[in-house]
Tab-separated table of C-alpha atoms in Angstrom:
chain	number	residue	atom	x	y	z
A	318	UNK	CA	0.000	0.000	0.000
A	319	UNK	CA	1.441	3.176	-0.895
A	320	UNK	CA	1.895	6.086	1.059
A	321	UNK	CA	1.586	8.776	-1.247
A	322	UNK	CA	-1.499	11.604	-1.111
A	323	UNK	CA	-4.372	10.593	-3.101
A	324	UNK	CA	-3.750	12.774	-6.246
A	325	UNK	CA	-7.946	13.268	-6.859
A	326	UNK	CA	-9.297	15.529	-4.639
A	327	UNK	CA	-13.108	15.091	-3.847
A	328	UNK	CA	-14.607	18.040	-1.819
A	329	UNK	CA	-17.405	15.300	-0.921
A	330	UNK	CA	-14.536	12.921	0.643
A	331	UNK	CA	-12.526	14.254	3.578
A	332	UNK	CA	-10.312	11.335	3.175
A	333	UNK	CA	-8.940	13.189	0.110
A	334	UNK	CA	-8.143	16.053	1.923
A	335	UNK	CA	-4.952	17.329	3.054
A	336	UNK	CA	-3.798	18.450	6.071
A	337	UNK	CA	-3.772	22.832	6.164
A	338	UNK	CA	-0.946	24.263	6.543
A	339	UNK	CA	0.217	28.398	6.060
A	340	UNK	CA	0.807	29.464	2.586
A	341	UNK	CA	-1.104	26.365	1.416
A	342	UNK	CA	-3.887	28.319	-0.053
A	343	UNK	CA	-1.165	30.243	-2.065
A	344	UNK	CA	-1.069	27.362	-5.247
A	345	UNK	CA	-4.800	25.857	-4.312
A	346	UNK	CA	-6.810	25.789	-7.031
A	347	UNK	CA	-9.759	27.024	-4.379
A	348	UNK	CA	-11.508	23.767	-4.189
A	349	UNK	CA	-12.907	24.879	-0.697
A	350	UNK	CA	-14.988	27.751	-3.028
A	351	UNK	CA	-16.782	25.626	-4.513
A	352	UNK	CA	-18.556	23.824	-1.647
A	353	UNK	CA	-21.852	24.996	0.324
A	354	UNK	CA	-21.637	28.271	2.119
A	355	UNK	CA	-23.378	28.885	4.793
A	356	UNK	CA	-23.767	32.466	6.253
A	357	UNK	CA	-25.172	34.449	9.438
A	358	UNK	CA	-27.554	37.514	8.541
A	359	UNK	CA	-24.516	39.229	10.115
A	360	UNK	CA	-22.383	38.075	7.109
A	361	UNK	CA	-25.018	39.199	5.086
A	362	UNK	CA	-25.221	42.877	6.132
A	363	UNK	CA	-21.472	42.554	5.983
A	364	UNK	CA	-21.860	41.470	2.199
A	365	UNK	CA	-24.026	45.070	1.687
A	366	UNK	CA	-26.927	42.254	0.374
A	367	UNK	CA	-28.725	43.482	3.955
A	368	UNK	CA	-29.112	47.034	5.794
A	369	UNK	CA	-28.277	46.650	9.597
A	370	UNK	CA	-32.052	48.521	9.801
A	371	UNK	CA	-33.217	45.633	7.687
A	372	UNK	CA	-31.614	43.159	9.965
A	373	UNK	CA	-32.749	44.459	12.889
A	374	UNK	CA	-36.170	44.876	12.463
A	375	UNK	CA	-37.534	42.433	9.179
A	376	UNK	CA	-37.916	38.424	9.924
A	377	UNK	CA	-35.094	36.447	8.629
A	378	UNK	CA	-37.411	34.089	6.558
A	379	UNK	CA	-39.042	37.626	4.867
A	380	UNK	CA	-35.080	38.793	4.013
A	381	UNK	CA	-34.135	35.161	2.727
A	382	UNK	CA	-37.178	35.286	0.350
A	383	UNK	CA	-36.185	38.893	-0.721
A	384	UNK	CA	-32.928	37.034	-1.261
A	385	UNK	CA	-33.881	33.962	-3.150
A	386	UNK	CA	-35.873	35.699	-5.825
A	387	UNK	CA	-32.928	37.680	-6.587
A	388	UNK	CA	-31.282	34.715	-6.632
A	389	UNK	CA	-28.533	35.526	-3.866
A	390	UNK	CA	-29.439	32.583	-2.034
A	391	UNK	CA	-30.608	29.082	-2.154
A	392	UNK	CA	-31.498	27.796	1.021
A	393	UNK	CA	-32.618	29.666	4.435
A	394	UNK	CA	-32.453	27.334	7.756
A	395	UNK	CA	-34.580	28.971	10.023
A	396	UNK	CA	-34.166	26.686	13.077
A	397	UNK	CA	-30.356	27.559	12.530
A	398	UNK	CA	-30.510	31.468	11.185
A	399	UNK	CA	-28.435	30.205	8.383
A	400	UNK	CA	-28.851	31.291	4.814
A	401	UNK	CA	-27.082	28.780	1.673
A	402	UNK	CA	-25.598	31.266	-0.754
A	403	UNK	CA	-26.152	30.279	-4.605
A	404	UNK	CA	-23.014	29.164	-6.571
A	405	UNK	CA	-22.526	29.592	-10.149
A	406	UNK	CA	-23.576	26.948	-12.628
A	407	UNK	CA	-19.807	25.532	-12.665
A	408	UNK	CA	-20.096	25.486	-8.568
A	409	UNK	CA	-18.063	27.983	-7.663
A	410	UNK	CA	-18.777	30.514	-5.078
A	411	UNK	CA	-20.276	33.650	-6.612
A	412	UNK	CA	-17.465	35.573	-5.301
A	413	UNK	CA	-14.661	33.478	-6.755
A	414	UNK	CA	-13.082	34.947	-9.867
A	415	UNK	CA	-12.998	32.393	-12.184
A	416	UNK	CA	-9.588	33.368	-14.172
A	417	UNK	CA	-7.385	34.198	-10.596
A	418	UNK	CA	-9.241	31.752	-8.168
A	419	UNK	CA	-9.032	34.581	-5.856
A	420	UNK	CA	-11.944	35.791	-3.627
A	421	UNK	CA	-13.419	38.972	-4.949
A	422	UNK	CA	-14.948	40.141	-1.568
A	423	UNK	CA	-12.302	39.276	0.853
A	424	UNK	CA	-12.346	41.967	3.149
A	425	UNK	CA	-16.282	41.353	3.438
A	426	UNK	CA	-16.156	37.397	3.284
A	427	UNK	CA	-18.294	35.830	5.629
A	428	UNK	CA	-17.406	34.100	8.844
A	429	UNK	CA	-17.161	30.516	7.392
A	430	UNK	CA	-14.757	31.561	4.892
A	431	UNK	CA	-12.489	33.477	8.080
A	432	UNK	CA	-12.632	30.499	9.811
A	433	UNK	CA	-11.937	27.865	6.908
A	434	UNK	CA	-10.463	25.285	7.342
A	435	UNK	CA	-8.715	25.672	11.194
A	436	UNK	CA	-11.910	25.613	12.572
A	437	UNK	CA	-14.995	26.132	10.492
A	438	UNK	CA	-14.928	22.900	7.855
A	439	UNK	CA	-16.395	19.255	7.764
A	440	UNK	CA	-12.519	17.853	8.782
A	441	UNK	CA	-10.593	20.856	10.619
A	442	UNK	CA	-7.785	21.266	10.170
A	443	UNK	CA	-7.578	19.597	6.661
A	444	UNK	CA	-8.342	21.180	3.665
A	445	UNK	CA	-9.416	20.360	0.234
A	446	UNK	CA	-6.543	21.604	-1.298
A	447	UNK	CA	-6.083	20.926	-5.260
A	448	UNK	CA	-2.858	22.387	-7.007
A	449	UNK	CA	-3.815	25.136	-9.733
A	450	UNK	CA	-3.406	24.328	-12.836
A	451	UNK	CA	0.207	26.185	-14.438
A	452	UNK	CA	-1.075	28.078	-17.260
C-alpha cells in the first residue's frame, strides 16, 4: 500500500483532503470555493446584500425570500438562522473569480470563509486543497 497523497481531490470525501498548513492556499486551485456556504444575517449585512435597519427589524425568513428571488441565495435554515448562498452553474462561489481563483470580496467574506479550514470545515484542520493548474 502506498503512502503517497491521493492525487484526486473530492470536496465530498474528507479522506482526500490534506492536512492545512500556512501558505497552502497560495497554489490551491480554491476547491474549498466551490462547496456549500453557509452564512449568518450578520455576514449578510457585511456582504451590503442586507441594511443593519433591515436586519434588525424584518424576519429572517421575509429577508431570505427577498434574497432567493434575486437569486442571492438558495437555502434559508430557520431553526439555525443560516442562509445557503447560490453558486454559479460551474459550482463555484459567486465571489470566486474564475480566471485568478481569488476571492473577490475578501475583506467582506463571511465568517465561514475566516474560519476555513482551522476551525470552520467538515474535517478541521484539513483542507481540500487541489494544485492550480500552471497556465
Amino acid at each position: 500500500m502506498s503512502s503517497r497523497p491521493i492525487p484526486i481531490v473530492d470536496t465530498n470525501r474528507c479522506d482526500t483532503w490534506t492536512r492545512y498548513r500556512a501558505g497552502l492556499c497560495e497554489s490551491c486551485n480554491a476547491n474549498c470555493c466551490t462547496m456549500p456556504l453557509e452564512a449568518a444575517l450578520s455576514d449578510l449585512v457585511r456582504l451590503g446584500w442586507v441594511e443593519a435597519f433591515e436586519a434588525e427589524h424584518v424576519e429572517e425568513r421575509l429577508i431570505a425570500r427577498r434574497l432567493t428571488k434575486a437569486r442571492l441565495i438558495d437555502h434559508y435554515s430557520p431553526k439555525h438562522g443560516l442562509f445557503t448562498l447560490a453558486r454559479r452553474a460551474s459550482g463555484d462561489c459567486q465571489f470566486l473569480d474564475a480566471t485568478t481563483r481569488r476571492c473577490t470580496v475578501y475583506e467582506r467574506r463571511p465568517e465561514t470563509c475566516r474560519l476555513h479550514p482551522q476551525k470552520k470545515s467538515p474535517r478541521p484542520g484539513w483542507c481540500a486543497y487541489g494544485p492550480r493548474a500552471r497556465a
